[in-house]
PDB file of C-alpha atoms in Angstrom:
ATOM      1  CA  UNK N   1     -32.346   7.454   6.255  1.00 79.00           C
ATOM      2  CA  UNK N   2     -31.136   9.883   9.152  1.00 87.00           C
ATOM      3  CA  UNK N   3     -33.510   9.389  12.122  1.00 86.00           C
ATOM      4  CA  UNK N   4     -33.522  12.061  14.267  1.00 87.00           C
ATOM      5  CA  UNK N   5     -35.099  10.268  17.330  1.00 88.00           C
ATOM      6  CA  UNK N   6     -32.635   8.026  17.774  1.00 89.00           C
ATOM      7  CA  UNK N   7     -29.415   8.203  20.271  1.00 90.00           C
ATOM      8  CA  UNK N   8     -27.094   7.600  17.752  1.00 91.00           C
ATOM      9  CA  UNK N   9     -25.152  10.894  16.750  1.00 92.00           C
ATOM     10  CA  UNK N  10     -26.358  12.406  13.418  1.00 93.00           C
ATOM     11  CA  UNK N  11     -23.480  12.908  11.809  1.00 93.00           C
ATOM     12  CA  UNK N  12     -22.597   9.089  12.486  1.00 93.00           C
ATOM     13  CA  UNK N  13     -26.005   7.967  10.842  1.00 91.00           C
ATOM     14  CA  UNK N  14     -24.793  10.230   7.748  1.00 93.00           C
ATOM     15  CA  UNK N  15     -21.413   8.429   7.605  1.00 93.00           C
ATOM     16  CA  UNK N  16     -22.967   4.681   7.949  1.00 93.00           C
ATOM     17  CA  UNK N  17     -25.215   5.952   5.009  1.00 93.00           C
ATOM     18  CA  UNK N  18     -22.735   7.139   2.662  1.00 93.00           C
ATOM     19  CA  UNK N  19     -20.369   3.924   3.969  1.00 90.00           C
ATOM     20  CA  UNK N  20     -23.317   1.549   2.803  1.00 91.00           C
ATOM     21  CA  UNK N  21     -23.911   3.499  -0.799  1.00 90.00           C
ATOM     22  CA  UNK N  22     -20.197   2.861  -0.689  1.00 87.00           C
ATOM     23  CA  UNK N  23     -20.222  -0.934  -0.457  1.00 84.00           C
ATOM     24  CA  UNK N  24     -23.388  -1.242  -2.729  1.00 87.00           C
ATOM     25  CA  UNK N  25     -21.521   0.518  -5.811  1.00 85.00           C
ATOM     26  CA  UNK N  26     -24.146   3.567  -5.153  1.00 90.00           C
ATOM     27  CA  UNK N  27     -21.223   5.667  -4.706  1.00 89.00           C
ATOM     28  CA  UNK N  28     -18.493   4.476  -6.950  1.00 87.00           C
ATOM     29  CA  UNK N  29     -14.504   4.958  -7.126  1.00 85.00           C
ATOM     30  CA  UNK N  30     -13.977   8.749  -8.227  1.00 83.00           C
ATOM     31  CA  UNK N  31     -17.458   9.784  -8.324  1.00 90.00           C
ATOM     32  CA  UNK N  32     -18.385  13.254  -6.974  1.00 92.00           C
ATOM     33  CA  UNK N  33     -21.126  12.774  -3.913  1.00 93.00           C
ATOM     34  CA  UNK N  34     -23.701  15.273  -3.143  1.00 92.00           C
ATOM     35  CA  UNK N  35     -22.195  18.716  -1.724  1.00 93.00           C
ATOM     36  CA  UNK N  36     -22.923  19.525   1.762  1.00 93.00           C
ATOM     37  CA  UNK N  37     -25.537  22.207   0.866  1.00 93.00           C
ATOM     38  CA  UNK N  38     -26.989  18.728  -0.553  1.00 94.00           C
ATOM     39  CA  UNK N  39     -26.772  16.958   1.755  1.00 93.00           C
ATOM     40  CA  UNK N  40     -28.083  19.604   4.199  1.00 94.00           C
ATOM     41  CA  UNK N  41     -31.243  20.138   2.033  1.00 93.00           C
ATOM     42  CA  UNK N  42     -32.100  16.548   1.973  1.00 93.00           C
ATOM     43  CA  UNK N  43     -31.889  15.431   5.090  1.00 92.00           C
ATOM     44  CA  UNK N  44     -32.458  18.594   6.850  1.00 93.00           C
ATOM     45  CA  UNK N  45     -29.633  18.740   8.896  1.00 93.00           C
ATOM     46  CA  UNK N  46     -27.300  21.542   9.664  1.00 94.00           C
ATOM     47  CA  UNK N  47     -23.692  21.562   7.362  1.00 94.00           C
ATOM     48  CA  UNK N  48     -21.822  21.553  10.573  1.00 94.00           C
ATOM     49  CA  UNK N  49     -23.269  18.228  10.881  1.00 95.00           C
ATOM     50  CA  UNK N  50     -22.397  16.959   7.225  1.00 94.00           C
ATOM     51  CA  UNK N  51     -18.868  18.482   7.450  1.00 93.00           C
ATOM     52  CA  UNK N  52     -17.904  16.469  10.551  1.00 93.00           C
ATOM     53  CA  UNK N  53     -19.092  13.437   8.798  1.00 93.00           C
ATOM     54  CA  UNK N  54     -17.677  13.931   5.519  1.00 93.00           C
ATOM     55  CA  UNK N  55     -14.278  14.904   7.268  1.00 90.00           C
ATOM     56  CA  UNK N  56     -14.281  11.671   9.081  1.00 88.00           C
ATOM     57  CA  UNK N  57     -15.064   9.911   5.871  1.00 88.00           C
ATOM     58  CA  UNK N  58     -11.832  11.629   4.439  1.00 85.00           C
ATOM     59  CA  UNK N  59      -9.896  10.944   7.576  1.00 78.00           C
ATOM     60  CA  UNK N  60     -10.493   7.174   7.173  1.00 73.00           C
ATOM     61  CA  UNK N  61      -9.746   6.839   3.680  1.00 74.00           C
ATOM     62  CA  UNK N  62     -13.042   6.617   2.506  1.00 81.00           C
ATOM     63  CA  UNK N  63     -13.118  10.043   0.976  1.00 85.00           C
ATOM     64  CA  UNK N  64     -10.890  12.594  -0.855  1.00 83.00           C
ATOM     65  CA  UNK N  65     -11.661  16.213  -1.497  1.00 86.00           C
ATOM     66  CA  UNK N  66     -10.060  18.006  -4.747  1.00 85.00           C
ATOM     67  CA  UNK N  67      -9.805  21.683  -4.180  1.00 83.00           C
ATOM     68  CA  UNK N  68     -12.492  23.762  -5.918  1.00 85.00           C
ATOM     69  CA  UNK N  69     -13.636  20.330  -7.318  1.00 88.00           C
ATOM     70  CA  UNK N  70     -15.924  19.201  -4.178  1.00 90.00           C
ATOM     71  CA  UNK N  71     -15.426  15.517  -2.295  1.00 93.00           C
ATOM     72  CA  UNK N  72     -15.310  11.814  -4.388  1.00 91.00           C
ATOM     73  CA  UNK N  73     -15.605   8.229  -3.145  1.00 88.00           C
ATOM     74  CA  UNK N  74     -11.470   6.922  -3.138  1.00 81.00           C
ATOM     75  CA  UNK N  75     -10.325   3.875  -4.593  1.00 75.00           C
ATOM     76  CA  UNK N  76     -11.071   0.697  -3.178  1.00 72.00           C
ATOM     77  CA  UNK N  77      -8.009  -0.432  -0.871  1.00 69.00           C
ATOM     78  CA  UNK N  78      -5.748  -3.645  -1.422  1.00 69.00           C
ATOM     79  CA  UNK N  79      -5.276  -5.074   1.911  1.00 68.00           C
ATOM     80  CA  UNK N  80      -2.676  -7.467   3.026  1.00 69.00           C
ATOM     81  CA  UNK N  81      -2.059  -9.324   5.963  1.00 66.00           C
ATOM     82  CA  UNK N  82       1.243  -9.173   8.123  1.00 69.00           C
ATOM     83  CA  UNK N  83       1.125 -12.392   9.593  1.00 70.00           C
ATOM     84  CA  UNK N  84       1.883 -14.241   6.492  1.00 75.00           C
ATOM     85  CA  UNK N  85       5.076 -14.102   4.199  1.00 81.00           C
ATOM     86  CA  UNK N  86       3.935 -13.353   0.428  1.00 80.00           C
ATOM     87  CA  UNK N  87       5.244 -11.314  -2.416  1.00 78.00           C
ATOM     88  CA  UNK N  88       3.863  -8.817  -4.180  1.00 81.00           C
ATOM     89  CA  UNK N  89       3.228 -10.433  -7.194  1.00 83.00           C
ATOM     90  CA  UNK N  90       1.345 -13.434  -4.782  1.00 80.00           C
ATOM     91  CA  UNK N  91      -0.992 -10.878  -3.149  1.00 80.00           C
ATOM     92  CA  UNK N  92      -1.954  -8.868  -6.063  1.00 80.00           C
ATOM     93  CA  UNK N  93      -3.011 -12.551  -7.774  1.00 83.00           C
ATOM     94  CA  UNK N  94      -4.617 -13.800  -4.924  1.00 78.00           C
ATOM     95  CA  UNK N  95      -6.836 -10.475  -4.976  1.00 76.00           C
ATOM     96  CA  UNK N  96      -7.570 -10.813  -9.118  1.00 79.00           C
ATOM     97  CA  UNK N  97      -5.377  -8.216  -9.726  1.00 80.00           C
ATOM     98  CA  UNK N  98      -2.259  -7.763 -12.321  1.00 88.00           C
ATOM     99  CA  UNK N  99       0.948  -7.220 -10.781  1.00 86.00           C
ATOM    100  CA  UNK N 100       3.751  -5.598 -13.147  1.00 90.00           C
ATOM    101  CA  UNK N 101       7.046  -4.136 -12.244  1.00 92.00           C
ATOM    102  CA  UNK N 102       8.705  -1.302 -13.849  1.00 94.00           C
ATOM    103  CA  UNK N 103      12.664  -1.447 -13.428  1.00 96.00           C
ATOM    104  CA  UNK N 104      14.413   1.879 -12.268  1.00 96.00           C
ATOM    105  CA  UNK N 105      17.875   0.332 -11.790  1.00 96.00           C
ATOM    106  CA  UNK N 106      19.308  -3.262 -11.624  1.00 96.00           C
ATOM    107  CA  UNK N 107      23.237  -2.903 -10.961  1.00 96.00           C
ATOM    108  CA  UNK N 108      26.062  -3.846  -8.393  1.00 96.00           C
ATOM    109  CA  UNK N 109      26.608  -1.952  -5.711  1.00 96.00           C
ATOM    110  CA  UNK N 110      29.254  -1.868  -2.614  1.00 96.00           C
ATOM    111  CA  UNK N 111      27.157  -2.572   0.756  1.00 95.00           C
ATOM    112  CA  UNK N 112      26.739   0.202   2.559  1.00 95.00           C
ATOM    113  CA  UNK N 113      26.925  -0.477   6.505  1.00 94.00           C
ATOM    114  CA  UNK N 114      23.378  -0.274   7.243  1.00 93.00           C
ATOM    115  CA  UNK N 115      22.974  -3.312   4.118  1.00 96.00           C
ATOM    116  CA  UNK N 116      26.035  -5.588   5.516  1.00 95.00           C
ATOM    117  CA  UNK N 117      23.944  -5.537   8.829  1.00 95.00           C
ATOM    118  CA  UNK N 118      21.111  -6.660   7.472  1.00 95.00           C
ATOM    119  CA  UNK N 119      22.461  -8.976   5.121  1.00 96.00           C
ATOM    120  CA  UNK N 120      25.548 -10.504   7.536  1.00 94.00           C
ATOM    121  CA  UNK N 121      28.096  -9.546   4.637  1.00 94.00           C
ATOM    122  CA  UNK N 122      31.000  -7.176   4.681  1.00 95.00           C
ATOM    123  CA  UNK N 123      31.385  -3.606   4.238  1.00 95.00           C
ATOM    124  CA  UNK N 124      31.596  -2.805   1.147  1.00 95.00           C
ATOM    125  CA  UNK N 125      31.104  -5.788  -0.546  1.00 95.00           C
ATOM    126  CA  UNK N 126      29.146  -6.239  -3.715  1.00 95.00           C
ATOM    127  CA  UNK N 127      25.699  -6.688  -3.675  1.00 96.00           C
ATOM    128  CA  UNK N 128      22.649  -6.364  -6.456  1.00 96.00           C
ATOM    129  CA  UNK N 129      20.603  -3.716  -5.704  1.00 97.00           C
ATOM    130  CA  UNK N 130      17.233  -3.453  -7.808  1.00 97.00           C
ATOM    131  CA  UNK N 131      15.157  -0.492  -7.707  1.00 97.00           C
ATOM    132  CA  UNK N 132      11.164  -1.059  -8.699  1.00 96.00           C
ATOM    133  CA  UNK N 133       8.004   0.605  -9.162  1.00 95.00           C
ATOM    134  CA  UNK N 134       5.232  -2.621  -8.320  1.00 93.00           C
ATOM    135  CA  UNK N 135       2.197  -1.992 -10.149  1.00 90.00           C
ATOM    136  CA  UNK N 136      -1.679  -3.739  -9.605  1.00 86.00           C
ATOM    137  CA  UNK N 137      -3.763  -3.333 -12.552  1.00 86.00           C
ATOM    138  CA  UNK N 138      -1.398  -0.260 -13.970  1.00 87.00           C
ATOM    139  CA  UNK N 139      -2.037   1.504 -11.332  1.00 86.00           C
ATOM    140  CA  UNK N 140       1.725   2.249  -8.862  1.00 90.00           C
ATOM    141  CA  UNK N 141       1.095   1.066  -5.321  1.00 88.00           C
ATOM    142  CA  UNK N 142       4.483   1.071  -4.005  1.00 92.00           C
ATOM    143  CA  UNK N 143       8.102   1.525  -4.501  1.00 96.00           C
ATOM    144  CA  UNK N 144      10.828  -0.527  -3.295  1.00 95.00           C
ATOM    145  CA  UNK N 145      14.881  -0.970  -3.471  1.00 96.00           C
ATOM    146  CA  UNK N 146      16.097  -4.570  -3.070  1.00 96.00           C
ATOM    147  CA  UNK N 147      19.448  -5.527  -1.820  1.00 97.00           C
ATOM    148  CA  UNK N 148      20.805  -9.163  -2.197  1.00 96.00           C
ATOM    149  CA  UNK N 149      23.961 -10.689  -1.605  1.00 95.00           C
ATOM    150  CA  UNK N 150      25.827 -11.658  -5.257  1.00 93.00           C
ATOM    151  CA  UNK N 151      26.234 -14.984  -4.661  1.00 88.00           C
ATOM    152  CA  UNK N 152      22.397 -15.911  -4.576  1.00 87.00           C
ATOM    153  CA  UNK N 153      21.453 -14.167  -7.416  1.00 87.00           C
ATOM    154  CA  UNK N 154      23.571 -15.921  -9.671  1.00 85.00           C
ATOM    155  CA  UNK N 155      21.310 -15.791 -13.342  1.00 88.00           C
ATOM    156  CA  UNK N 156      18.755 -13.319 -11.747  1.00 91.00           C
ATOM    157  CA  UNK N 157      18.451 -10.618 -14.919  1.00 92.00           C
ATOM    158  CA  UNK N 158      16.236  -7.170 -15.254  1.00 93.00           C
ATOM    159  CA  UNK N 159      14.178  -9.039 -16.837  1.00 92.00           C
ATOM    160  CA  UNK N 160      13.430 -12.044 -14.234  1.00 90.00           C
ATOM    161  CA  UNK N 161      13.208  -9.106 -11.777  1.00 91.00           C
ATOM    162  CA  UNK N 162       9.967  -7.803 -13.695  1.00 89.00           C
ATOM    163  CA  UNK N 163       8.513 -10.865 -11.943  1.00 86.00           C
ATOM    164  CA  UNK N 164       8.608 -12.244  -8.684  1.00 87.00           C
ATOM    165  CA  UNK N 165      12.092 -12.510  -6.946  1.00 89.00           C
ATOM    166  CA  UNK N 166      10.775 -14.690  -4.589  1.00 89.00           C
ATOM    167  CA  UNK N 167       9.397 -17.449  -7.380  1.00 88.00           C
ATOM    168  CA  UNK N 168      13.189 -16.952  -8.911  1.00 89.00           C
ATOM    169  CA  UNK N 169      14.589 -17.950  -5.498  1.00 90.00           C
ATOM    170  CA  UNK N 170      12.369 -20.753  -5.082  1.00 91.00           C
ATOM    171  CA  UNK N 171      11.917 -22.281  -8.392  1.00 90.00           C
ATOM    172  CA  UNK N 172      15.315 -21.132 -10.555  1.00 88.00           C
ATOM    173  CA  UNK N 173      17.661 -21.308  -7.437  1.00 89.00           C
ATOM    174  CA  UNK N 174      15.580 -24.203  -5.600  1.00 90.00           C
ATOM    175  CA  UNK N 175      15.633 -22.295  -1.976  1.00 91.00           C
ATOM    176  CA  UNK N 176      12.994 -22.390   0.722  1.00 93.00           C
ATOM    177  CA  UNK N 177      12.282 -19.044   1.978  1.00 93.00           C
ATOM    178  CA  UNK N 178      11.081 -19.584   5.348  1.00 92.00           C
ATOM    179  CA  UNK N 179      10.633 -15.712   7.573  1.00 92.00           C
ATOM    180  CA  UNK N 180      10.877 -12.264   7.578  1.00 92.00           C
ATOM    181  CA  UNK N 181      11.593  -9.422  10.227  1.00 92.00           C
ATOM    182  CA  UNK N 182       9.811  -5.946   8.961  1.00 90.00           C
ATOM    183  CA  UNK N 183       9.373  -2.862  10.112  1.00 91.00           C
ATOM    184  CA  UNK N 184       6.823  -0.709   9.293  1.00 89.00           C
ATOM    185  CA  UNK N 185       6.161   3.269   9.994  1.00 91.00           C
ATOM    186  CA  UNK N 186       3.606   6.161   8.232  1.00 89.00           C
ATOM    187  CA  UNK N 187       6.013   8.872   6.437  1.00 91.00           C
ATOM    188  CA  UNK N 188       5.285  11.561   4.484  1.00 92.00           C
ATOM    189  CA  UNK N 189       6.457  10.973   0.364  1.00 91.00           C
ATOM    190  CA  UNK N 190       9.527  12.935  -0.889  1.00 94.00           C
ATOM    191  CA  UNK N 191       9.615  14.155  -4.551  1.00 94.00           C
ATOM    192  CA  UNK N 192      11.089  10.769  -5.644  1.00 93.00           C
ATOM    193  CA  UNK N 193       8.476   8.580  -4.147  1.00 93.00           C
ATOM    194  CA  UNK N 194       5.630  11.189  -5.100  1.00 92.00           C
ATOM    195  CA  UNK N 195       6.502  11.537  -8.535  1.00 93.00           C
ATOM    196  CA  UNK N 196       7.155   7.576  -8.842  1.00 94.00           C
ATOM    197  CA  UNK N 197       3.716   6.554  -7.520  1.00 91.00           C
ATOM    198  CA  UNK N 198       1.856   9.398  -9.117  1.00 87.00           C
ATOM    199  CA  UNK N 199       0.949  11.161  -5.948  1.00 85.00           C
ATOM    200  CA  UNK N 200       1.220  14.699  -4.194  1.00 84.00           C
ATOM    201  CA  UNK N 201       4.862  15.266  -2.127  1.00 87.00           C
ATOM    202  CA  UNK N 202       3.883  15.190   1.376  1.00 89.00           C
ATOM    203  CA  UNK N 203       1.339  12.502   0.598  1.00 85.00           C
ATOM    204  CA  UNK N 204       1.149   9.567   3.362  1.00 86.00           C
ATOM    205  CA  UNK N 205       2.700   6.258   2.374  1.00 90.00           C
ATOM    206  CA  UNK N 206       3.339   3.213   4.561  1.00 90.00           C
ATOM    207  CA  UNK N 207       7.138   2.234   4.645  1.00 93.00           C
ATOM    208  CA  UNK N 208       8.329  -0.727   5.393  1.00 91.00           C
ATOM    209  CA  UNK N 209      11.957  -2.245   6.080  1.00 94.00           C
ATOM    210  CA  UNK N 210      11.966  -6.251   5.583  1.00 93.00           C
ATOM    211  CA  UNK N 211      14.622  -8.637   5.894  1.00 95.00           C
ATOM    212  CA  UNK N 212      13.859 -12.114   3.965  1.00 94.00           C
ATOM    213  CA  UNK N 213      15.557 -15.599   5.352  1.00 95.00           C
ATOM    214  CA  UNK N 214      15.821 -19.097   4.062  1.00 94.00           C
ATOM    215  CA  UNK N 215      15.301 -21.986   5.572  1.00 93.00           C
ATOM    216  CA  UNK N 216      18.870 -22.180   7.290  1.00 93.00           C
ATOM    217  CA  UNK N 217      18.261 -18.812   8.445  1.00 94.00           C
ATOM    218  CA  UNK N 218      21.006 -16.880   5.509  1.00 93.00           C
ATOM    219  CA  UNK N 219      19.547 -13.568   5.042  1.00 95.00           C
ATOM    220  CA  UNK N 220      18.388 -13.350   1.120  1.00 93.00           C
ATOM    221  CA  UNK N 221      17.141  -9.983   0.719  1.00 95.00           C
ATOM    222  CA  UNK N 222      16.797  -6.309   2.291  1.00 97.00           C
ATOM    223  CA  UNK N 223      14.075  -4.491   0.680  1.00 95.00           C
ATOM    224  CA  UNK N 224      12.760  -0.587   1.591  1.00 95.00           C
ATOM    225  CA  UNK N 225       9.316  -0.398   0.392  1.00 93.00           C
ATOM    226  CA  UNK N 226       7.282   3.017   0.178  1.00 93.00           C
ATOM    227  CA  UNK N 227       3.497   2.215  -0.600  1.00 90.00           C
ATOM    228  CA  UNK N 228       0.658   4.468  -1.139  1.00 87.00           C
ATOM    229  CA  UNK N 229      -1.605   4.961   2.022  1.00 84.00           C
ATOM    230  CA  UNK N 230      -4.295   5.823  -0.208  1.00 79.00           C
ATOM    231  CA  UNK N 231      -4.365   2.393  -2.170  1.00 77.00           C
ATOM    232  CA  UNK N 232      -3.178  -0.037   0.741  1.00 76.00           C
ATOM    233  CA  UNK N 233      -4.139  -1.487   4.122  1.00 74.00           C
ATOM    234  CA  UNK N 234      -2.059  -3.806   5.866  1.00 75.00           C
ATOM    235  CA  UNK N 235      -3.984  -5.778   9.061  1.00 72.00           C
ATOM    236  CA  UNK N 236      -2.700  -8.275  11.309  1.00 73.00           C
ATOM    237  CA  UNK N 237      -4.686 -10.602  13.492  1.00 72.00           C
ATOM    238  CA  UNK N 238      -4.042 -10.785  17.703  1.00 71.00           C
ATOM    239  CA  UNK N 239      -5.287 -13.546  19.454  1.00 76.00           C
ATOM    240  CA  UNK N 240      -4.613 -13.035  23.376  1.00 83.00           C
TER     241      UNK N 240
END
């Protein structure tokens, strides 16, 4: 309930209320809530007060408005944590969720300069380049372009690539992967990446850039990953 008396902002009591009905499956992924004239009936509080809450609701994720349709309760996030090396696949099991990839393109390319950086080979030398949509449940969370150098994907197909590259590496090809540098910065989606993971252009989406390593520190893989800020948290843990 909103308590007036107390020191605590009202429009903050209204979002900790809505958060809980939230977490309790009151208020359930893609269900309408109450408008704000509702809200403002109920509780007898002014809509001012329920817009800045509901707006900070939508500004965290929590929310999502659809225009002329009123506000619903967003999908529940997949988080993952950056201070451990996983794949896809690994994190989407780990969470009880199906992971599935759809192939765009699977062919040999010539490295371009900024993939012989990353991958310490020469300009212009071949490398497989594999271009997926990664699914959880169906549902397009990300999409990602792989680069690899030829000679350690030797019996990698399109159809192994549907799966985990990372269990091909380590169980076909008998390699420890051991670290990974990434990068990681909030764009906006282009009409590729929009139409891919079934979201408005000029949608957030968290990209990263990750370079894989095995144990004797060869570079194995340069991936570009695009994921969809409304269906993904990443979260790291500092200890000072």
């Amino acid at each position: 309930m909103i308590d007036k008396s107390s020191p605590v902002p009202i429009y903050h009591q209204l979002e900790e209320l809505i958060k809980t009905q939230i977490e309790s499956g009151e208020l359930k992924p893609n269900e309408a809530i109450p408008s704000e004239r509702e809200y403002t009936e109920k509780y007898h509080i002014s809509r001012m007060t329920v817009r800045q809450a509901l707006t900070n609701l939508v500004n965290e994720g929590l929310l999502y408005r659809k225009k002329g349709c009123g506000t619903f309760v967003s999908e529940h996030k997949v988080e993952q944590v950056l201070n451990r090396l996983t794949s896809f696949s690994e994190e989407m099991i780990q969470r009880g969720l199906k992971p599935r990839s759809n192939i765009l393109s699977f062919e040999t390319v010539a490295a371009k300069r900024s993939v012989s950086a990353k991958l310490g080979v020469a300009l212009g030398e071949p490398v497989l380049k594999i271009e997926r949509i990664r699914l959880a449940d169906d549902v397009p969370m990300a999409i990602e372009t792989s680069y690899m150098p030829i000679h350690l994907t030797a019996g990698l197909t399109e159809e192994l690539a549907k799966d985990s590259i990372y269990n091909f590496i380590e169980e076909q090809l008998s390699l420890k992967i051991s670290d990974a540098n990434q990068e990681l910065e909030a764009i906006s989606a282009n009409e590729l990446e929009a139409r891919h993971l079934q979201i408005q252009k000029g949608s957030p989406v968290l990209r990263i850039k990750m370079v894989s390593y095995l144990e004797d520190q060869t570079p194995f893989e340069y991936v570009k990953s695009s994921f969809r800020a409304d269906r993904y948290r990443f979260y790291v843990q500092l200890k000072r």
